Coordinates of C-alpha atoms and ligand atoms in Angstrom, one line a residue:
Chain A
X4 CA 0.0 0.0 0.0
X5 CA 1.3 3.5 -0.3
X6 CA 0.5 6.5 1.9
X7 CA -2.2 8.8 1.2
X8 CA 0.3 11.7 0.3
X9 CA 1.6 9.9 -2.3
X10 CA -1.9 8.8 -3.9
X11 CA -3.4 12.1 -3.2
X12 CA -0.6 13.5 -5.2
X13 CA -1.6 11.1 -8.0
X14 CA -5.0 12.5 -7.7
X15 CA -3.6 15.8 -7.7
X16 CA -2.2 14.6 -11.2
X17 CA -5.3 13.2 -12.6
X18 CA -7.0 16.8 -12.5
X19 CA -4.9 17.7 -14.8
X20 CA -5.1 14.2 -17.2
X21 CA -8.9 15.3 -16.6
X22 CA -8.8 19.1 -17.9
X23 CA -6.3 17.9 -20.7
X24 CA -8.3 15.3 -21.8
X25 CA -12.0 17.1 -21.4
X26 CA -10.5 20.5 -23.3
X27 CA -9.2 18.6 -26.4
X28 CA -12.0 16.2 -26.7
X29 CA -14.6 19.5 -26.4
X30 CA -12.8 21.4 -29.0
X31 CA -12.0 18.1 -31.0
X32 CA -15.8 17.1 -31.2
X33 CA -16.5 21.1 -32.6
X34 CA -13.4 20.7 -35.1
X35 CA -14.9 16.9 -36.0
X36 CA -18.6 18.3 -37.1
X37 CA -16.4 21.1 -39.5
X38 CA -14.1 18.2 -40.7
X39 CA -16.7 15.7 -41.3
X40 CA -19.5 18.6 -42.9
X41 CA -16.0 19.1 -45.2
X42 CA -15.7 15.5 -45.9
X43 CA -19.3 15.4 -47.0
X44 CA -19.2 18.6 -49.0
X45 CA -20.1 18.3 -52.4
X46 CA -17.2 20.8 -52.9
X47 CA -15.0 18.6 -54.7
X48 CA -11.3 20.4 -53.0
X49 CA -13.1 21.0 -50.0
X50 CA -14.0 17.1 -49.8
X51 CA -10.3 15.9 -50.7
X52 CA -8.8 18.6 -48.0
X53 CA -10.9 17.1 -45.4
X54 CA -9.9 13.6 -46.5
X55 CA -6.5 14.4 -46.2
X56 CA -6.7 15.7 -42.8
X57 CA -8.4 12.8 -41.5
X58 CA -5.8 10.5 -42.9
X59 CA -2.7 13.0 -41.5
X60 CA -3.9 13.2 -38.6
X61 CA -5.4 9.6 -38.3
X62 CA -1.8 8.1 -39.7
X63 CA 0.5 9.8 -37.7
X64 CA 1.4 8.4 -33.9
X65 CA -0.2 11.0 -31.0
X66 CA 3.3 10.5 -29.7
X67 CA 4.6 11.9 -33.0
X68 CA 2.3 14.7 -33.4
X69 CA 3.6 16.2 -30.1
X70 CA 7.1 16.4 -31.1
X71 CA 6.1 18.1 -33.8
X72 CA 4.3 20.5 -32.6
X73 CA 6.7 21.0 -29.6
X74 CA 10.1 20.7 -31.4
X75 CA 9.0 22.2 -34.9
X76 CA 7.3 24.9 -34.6
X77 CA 9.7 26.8 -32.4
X78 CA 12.3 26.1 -35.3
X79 CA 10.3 28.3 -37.7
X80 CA 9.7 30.6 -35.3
X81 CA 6.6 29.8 -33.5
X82 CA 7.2 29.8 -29.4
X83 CA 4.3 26.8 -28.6
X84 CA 3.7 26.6 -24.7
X85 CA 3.7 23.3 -23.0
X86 CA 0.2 23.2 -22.4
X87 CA -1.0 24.1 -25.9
X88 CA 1.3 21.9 -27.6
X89 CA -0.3 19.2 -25.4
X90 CA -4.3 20.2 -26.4
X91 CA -3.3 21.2 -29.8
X92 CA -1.8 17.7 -30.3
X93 CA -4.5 15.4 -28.8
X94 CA -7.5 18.0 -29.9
X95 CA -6.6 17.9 -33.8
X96 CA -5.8 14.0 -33.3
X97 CA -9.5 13.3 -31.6
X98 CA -11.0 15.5 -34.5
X99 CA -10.0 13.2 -37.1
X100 CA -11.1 9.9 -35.2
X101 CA -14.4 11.7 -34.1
X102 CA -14.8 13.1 -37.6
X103 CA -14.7 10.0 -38.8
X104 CA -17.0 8.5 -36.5
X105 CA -19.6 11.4 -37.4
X106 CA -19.3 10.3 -41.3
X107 CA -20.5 7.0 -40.2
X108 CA -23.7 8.5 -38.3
X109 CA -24.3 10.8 -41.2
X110 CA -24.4 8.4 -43.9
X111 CA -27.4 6.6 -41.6
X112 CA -29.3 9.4 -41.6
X113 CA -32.7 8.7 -43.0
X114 CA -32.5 10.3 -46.4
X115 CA -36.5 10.9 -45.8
X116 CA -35.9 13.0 -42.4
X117 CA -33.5 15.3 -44.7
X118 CA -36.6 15.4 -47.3
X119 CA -38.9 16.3 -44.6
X120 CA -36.9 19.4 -43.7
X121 CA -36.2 20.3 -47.2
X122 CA -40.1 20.3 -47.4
X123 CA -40.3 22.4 -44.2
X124 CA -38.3 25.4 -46.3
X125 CA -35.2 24.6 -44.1
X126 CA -31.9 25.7 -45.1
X127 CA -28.5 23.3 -45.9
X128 CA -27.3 24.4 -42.5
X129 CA -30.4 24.3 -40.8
X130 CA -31.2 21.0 -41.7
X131 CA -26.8 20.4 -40.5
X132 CA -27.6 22.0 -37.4
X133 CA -30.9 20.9 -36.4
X134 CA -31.8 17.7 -38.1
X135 CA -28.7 15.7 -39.3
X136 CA -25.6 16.5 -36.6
X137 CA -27.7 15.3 -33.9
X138 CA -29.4 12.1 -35.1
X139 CA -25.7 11.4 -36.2
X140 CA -24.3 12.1 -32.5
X141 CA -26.9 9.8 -31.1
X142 CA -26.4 6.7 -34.1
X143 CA -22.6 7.2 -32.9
X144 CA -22.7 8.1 -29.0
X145 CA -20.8 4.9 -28.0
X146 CA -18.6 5.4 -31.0
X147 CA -18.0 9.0 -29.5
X148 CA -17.4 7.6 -25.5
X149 CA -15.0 4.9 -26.6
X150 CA -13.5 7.6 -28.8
X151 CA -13.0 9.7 -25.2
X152 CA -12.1 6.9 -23.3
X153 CA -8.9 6.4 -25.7
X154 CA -8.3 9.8 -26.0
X155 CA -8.4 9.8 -21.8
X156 CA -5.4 7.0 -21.9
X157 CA -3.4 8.5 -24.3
X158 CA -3.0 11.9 -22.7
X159 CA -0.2 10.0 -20.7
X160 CA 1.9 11.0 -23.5
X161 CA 1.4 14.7 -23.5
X162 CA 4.2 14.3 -21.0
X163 CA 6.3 14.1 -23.5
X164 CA 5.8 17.8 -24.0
X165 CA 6.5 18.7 -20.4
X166 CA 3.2 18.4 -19.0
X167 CA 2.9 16.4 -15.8
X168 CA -0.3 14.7 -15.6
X169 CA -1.5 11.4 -13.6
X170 CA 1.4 8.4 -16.0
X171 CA 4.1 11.3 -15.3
X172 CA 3.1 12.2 -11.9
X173 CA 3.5 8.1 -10.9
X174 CA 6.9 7.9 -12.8
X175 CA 8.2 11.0 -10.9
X176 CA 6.8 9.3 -7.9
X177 CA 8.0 5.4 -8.6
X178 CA 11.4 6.9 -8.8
X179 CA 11.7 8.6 -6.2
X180 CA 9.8 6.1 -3.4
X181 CA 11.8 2.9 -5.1
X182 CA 7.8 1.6 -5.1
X183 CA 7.1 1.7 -9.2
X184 CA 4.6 -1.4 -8.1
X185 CA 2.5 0.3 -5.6
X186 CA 2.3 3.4 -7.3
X187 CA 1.3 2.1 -10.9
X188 CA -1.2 0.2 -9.7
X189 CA -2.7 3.4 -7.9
X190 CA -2.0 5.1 -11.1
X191 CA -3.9 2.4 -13.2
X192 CA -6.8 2.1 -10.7
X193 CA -7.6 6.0 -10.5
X194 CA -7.6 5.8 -14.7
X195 CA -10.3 3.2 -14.1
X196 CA -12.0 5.4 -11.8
X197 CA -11.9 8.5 -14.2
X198 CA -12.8 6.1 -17.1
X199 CA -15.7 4.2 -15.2
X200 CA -17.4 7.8 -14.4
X201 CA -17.0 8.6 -18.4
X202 CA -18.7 5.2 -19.0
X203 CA -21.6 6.2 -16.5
X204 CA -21.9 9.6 -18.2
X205 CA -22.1 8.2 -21.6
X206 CA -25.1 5.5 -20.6
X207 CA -26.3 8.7 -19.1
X208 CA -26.7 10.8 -21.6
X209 CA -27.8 8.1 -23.9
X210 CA -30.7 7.6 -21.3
X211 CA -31.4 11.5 -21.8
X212 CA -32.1 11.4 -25.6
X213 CA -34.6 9.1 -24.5
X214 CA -35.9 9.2 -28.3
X215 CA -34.9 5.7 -28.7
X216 CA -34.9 3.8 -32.5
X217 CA -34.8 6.0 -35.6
Chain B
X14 CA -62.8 27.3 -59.5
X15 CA -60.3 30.6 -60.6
X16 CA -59.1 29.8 -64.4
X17 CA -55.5 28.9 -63.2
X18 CA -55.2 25.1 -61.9
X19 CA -53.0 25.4 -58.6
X20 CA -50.9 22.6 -59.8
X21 CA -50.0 22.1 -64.1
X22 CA -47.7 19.6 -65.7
X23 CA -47.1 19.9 -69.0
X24 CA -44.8 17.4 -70.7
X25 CA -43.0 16.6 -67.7
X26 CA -40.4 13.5 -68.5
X27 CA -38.4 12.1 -65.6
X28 CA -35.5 10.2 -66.6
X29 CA -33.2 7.6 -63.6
X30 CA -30.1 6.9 -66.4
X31 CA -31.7 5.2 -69.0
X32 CA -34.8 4.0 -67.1
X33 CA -37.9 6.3 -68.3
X34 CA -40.2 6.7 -65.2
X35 CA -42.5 9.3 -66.8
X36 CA -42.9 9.8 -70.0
X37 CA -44.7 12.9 -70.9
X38 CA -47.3 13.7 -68.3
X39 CA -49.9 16.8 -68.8
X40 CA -52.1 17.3 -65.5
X41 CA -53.8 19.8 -64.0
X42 CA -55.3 19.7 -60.2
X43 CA -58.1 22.4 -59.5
X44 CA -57.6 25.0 -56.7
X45 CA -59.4 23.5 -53.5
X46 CA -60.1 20.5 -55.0
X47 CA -58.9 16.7 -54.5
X48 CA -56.9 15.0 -57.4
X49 CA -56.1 11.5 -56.3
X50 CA -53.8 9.6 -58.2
X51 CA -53.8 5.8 -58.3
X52 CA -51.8 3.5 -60.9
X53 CA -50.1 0.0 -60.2
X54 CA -46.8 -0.4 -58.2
X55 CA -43.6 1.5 -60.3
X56 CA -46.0 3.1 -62.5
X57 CA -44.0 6.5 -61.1
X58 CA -47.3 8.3 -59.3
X59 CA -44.2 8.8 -55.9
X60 CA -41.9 10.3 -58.5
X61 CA -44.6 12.8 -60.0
X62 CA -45.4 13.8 -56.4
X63 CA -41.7 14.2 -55.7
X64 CA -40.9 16.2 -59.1
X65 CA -44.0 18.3 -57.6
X66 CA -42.3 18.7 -54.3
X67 CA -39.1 19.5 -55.9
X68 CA -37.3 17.3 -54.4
X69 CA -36.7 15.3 -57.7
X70 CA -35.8 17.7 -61.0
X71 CA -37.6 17.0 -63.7
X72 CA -35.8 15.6 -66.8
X73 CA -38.0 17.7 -69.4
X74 CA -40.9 19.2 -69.3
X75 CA -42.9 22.2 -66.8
X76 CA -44.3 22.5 -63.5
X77 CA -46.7 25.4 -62.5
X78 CA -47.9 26.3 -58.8
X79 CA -50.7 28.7 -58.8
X80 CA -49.6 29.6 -62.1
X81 CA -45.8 30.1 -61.4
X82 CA -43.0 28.0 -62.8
X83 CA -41.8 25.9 -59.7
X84 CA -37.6 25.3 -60.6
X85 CA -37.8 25.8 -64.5
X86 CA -39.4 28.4 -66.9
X87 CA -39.9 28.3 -70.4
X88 CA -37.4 31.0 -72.1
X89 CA -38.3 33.4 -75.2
X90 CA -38.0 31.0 -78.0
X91 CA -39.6 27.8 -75.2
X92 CA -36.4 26.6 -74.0
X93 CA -36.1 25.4 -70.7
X94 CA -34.2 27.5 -68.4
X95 CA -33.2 26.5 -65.0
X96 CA -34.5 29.4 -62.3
X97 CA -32.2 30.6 -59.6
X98 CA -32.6 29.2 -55.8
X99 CA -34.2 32.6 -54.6
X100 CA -36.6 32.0 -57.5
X101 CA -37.4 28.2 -56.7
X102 CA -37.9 29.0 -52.9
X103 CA -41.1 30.9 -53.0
X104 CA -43.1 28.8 -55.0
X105 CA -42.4 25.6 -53.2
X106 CA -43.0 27.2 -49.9
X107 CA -46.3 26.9 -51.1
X108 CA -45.9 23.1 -51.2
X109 CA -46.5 20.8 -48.1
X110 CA -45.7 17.1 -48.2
X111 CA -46.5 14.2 -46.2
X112 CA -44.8 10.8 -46.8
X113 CA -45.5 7.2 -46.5
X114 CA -42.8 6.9 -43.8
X115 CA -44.1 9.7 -42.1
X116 CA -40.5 10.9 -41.6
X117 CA -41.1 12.7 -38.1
X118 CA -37.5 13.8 -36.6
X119 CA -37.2 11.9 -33.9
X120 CA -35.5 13.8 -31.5
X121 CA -38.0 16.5 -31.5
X122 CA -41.1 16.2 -29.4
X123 CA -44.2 16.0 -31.6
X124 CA -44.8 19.7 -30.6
X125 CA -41.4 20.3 -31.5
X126 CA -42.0 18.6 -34.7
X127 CA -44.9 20.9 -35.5
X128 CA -43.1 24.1 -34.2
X129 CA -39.9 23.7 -35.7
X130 CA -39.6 25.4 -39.0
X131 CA -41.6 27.9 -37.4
X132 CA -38.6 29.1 -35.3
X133 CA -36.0 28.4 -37.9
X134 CA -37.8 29.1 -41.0
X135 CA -40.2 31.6 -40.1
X136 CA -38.2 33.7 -37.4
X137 CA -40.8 32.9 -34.8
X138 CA -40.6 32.8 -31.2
X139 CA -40.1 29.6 -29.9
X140 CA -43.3 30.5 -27.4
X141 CA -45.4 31.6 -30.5
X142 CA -44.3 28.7 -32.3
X143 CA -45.0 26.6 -29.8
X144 CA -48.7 28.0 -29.2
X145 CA -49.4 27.9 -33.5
X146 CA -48.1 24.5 -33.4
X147 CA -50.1 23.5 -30.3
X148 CA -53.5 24.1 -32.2
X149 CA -52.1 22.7 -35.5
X150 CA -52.1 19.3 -33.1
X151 CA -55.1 20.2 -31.9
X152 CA -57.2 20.3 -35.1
X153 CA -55.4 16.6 -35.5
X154 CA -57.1 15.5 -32.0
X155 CA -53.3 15.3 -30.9
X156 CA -52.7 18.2 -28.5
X157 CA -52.8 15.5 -25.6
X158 CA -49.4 14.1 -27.3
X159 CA -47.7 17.2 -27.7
X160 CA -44.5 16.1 -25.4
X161 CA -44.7 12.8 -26.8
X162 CA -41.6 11.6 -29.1
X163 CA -42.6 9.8 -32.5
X164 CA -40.8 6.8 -31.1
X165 CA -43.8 6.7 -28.2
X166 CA -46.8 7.3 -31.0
X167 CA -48.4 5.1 -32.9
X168 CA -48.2 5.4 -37.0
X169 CA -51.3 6.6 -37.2
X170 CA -50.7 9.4 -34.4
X171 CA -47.2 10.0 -36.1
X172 CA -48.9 10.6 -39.5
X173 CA -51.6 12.8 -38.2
X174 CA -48.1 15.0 -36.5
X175 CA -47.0 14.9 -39.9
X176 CA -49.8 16.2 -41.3
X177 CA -50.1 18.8 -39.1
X178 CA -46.4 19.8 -39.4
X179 CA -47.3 20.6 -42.9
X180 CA -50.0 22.1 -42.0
X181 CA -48.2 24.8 -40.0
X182 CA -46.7 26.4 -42.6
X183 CA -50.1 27.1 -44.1
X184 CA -49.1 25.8 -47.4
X185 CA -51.6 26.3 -50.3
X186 CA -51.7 22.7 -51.6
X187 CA -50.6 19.4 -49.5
X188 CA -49.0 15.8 -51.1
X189 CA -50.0 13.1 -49.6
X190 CA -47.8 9.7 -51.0
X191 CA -49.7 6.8 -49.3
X192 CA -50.0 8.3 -46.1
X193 CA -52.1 5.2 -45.0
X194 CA -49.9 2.0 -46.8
X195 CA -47.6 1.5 -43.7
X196 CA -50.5 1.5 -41.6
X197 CA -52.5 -0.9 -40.3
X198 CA -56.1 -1.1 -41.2
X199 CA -57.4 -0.1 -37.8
X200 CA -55.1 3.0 -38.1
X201 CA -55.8 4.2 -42.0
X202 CA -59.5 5.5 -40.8
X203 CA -58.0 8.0 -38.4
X204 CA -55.8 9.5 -40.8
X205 CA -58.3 9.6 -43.8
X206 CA -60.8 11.1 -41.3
X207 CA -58.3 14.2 -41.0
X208 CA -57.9 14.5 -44.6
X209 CA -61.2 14.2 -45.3
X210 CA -61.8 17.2 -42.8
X211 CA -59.1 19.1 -44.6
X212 CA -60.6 18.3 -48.2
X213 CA -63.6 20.3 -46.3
X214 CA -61.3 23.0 -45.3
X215 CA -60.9 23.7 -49.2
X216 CA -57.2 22.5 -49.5
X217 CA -56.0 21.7 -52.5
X218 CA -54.6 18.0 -52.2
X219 CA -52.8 15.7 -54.6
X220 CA -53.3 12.4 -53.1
X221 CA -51.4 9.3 -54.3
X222 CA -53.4 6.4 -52.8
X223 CA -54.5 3.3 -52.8
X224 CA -57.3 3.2 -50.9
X225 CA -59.8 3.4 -53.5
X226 CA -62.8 3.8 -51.2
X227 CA -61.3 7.2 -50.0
X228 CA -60.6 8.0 -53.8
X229 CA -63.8 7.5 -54.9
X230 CA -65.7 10.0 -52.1
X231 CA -63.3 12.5 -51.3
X232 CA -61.8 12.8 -54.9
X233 CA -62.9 15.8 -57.6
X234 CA -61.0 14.1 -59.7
X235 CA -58.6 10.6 -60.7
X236 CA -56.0 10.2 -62.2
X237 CA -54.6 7.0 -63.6
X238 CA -50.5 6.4 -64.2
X239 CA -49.9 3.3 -66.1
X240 CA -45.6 2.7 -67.1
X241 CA -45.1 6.7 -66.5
X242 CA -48.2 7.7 -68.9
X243 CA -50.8 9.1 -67.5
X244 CA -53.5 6.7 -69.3
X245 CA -57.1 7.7 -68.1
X246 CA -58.1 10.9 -66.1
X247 CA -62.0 12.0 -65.2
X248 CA -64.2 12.2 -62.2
X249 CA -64.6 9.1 -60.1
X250 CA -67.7 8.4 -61.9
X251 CA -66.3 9.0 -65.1
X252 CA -63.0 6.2 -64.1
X253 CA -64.6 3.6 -61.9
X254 CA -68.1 4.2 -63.8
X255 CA -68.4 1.1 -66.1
X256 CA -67.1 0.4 -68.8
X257 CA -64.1 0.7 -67.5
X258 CA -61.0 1.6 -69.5
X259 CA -59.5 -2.4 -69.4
X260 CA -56.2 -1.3 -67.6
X261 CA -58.5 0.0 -65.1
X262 CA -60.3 -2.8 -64.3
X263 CA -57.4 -5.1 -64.4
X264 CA -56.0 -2.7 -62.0
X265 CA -59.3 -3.1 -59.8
X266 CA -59.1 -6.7 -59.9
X267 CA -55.0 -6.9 -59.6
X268 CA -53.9 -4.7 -56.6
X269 CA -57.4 -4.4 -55.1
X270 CA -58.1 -8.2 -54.3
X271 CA -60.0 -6.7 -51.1
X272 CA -63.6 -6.2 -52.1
X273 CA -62.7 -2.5 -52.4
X274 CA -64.1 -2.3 -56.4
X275 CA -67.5 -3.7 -55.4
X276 CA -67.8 -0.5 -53.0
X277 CA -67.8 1.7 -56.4
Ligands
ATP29 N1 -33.9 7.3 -57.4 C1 -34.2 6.4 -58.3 N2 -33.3 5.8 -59.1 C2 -33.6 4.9 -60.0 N3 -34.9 4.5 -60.3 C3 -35.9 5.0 -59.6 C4 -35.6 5.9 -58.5 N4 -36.8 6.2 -58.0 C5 -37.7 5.5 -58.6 N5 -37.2 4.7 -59.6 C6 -37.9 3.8 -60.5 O1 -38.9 4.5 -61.0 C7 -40.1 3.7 -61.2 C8 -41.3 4.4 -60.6 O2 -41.1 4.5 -59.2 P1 -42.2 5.2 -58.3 O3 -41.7 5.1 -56.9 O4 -42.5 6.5 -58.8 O5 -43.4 4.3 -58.5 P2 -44.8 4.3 -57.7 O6 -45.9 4.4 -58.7 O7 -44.8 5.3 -56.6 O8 -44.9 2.8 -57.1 P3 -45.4 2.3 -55.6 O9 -46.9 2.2 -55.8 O10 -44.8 1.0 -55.5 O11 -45.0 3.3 -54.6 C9 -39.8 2.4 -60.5 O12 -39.5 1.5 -61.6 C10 -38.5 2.7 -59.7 O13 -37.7 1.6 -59.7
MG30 MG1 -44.7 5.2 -54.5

């Protein structure tokens, strides 16, 4: 067992792993209905450009990405803060995954739900807006929470980047106690924790759009 | 009845690659009257009523709403010339629709079904909306379902939301493309009751249908689509009257194996 300092330094950690992980998703899941309405465009260029960021950003290690952003931009000139590399990095890779998620939900879509708000006098965006993006959010909602819950895990590497959340909080730890057992088991359970709540949220807010089949 | 027909077709040709689905169809339907129009399964009576709606284009041919061309207009020498979007939008605001499927959004309540496109399309407030939208259910006997989602209605309940969703927008003619086929037969009477009260109402209807019953009584006029022609039109006593055109009675005896042709 290890001493409540040391886990409630790990929880201290996980706040951040939380805020991370909750910022890049949020403005991920914004950048994803732009990316996939792109995709979908009729707008032949437009169609392609989105393409091509989902497979960049879909093709290239999280790990990678980082770097990148951390190591390259200063080189041309661009001073990138820790913390934005890290929710610049994981936001534009959860865009593409959610992005392409959202295609999926799109493309099931009753074409006659889209006719019946043509009908109404609605516009293209309207129909985006109102009828389309969120019958598509709820055909994909445990698409989306699975989505999270990777995105959750993998903000262990924005360490990488100077950023100490809850994977670099139990290294720094580990190290220093000589107990790397005791402490990454903490570290493991309170991701479980963090990831259980996510689940229970999910089934949550599935419950709320209570709308059921389509 | 004025001198222009609130719906004309003239030569309309609708073309799916090399398929021909109609092939040349004149039709006019009389302001505030009900034009029902029956034919055999893929004869194309959905595609006229979607070419009508707009949400098919035409391959050839014109479409007139209370005398206006609806997405193309015949040019100085008759060629057909494509009209721009702010053109098309007017005249097929004038159109309401209501589909087999029923097509309710299913995350809106069916108040929020009703009140919708008053909000987004009409700028109204959502309270206003909501009111307006409240009595459209009401003249469908559904204002004690307002909060209720399609998913907790029954079809015929969902079909008589639809109908007043279309309603709302206080279109000058309504579609109907068997609004009763995916229901069952306990279920059609409520929703031909409310479009028989709305035939009263003076509404201009084009009804594709196969209830021939409802045709017959409610009907000013039929029309009959045979392979994308339209091959006999008249009154109901003038197409069910005998003798019958053969293709009609071999249509009465084909699709209507019910008892429903004895009723005539
Ligand atoms: N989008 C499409 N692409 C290709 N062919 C189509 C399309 N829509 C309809 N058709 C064809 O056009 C023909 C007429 O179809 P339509 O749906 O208008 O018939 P209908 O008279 O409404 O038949 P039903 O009584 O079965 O509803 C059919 O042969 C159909 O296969
Ligand atoms: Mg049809």
């Amino acid at each position: 067992m290890i001493s409540w300092k040391l886990f409630s330094l790990l929880v201290y950690a996980a706040q951040w792993t939380v805020l991370y992980s909750a910022i890049s998703i949020s403005i991920g899941f914004v950048m994803s209905a732009g990316i996939c309405s792109a995709t979908l465009s009729r707008n032949r260029a437009l169609a392609f450009a989105g393409k091509l960021y989902v497979s960049f950003f879909r093709g290239v290690p999280l790990l990678v990405q980082l770097l990148l952003i951390y190591y390259l931009l200063p080189g041309v000139g661009l001073d990138v803060p820790s913390h934005v590399a890290a929710i610049a990095g994981m936001a534009l890779c959860t865009s593409a995954y959610q992005a392409e998620i959202l295609r999926g939900g799109f493309a099931s879509v009753p074409r006659g739900l889209v006719e019946a708000a043509e009908m109404s006098g609605f516009s293209r965006l309207a129909i985006f807006r109102r009828i389309r993006m969120p019958i598509a959010v709820k055909l994909t909602m445990p698409a989306l929470i699975s989505e999270a819950i990777m995105m959750l895990k993998s903000s262990s590497l924005i360490s990488v980047v100077g950023v100490v959340e809850l994977t670099r909080m139990a290294q720094n730890l580990a190290a220093s106690t000589y107990k790397p057992m005791e402490i990454y088991t903490a570290a493991g359970f309170v991701y479980l924790v963090i990831n259980l709540v996510l689940v229970a949220l999910g089934y949550g807010l599935e419950k709320k759009l209570r709308w059921g089949r389509i | 009845m004025s001198l222009t027909p609130a719906i004309r077709v003239r030569g309309l040709v609708k073309r799916f690659g090399q398929t021909t689905v109609l092939d040349g169809i004149d039709l006019d339907a009389g302001r505030g009257e009900v034009t029902c129009l029956i034919g055999p399964s893929g004869s194309g009576k959905s595609t006229l009523l979607r070419c009508i709606a707009f949400l098919e284009e035409a391959t050839d041919g014109f479409i007139e709403i209370d005398g206006e061309p609806l997405g193309f207009a015949a040019g100085p020498s008759g060629e057909r010339m494509r009209l721009p979007q702010s053109a098309i939008r007017p005249v097929r605001s004038r159109v309401g629709m209501v589909f087999q499927q029923f097509n309710l959004w299913p995350h809106m309540t069916a108040l929020g079904n009703v009140s919708e496109a008053l909000v987004i399309v009409r700028g109204m407030k959502r309270r206003d909306a909501e009111a307006r939208a409240m009595a459209e259910l009401e003249k469908v006997g559904l204002s004690g379902r307002a909060s209720h989602y399609p998913s907790e209605l029954s079809g015929g309940q969902q079909q008589r939301v639809a109908i007043a969703r279309a309603l709302a927008l206080e279109p000058r003619i309504m579609l109907f493309d068997e609004p009763t086929s995916s229901l069952d037969p306990e279920l059609t009477g409520e929703v031909l009751n409310v479009m028989r009260d709305l035939a009263k109402t003076g509404m201009t209807m084009l009804v594709v249908t196969h209830e021939i019953g409802f045709a017959a009584s409610v009907g000013a006029k039929i029309v009959f689509l045979d392979h994308g022609k339209l091959l006999v039109q008249g009154t109901p006593g003038e197409v069910f009257g005998k003798p019958r055109h053969p293709r009609i009675e071999q249509f009465l005896d084909t699709y209507l194996d019910r008892g429903a042709a004895t009723l005539l």
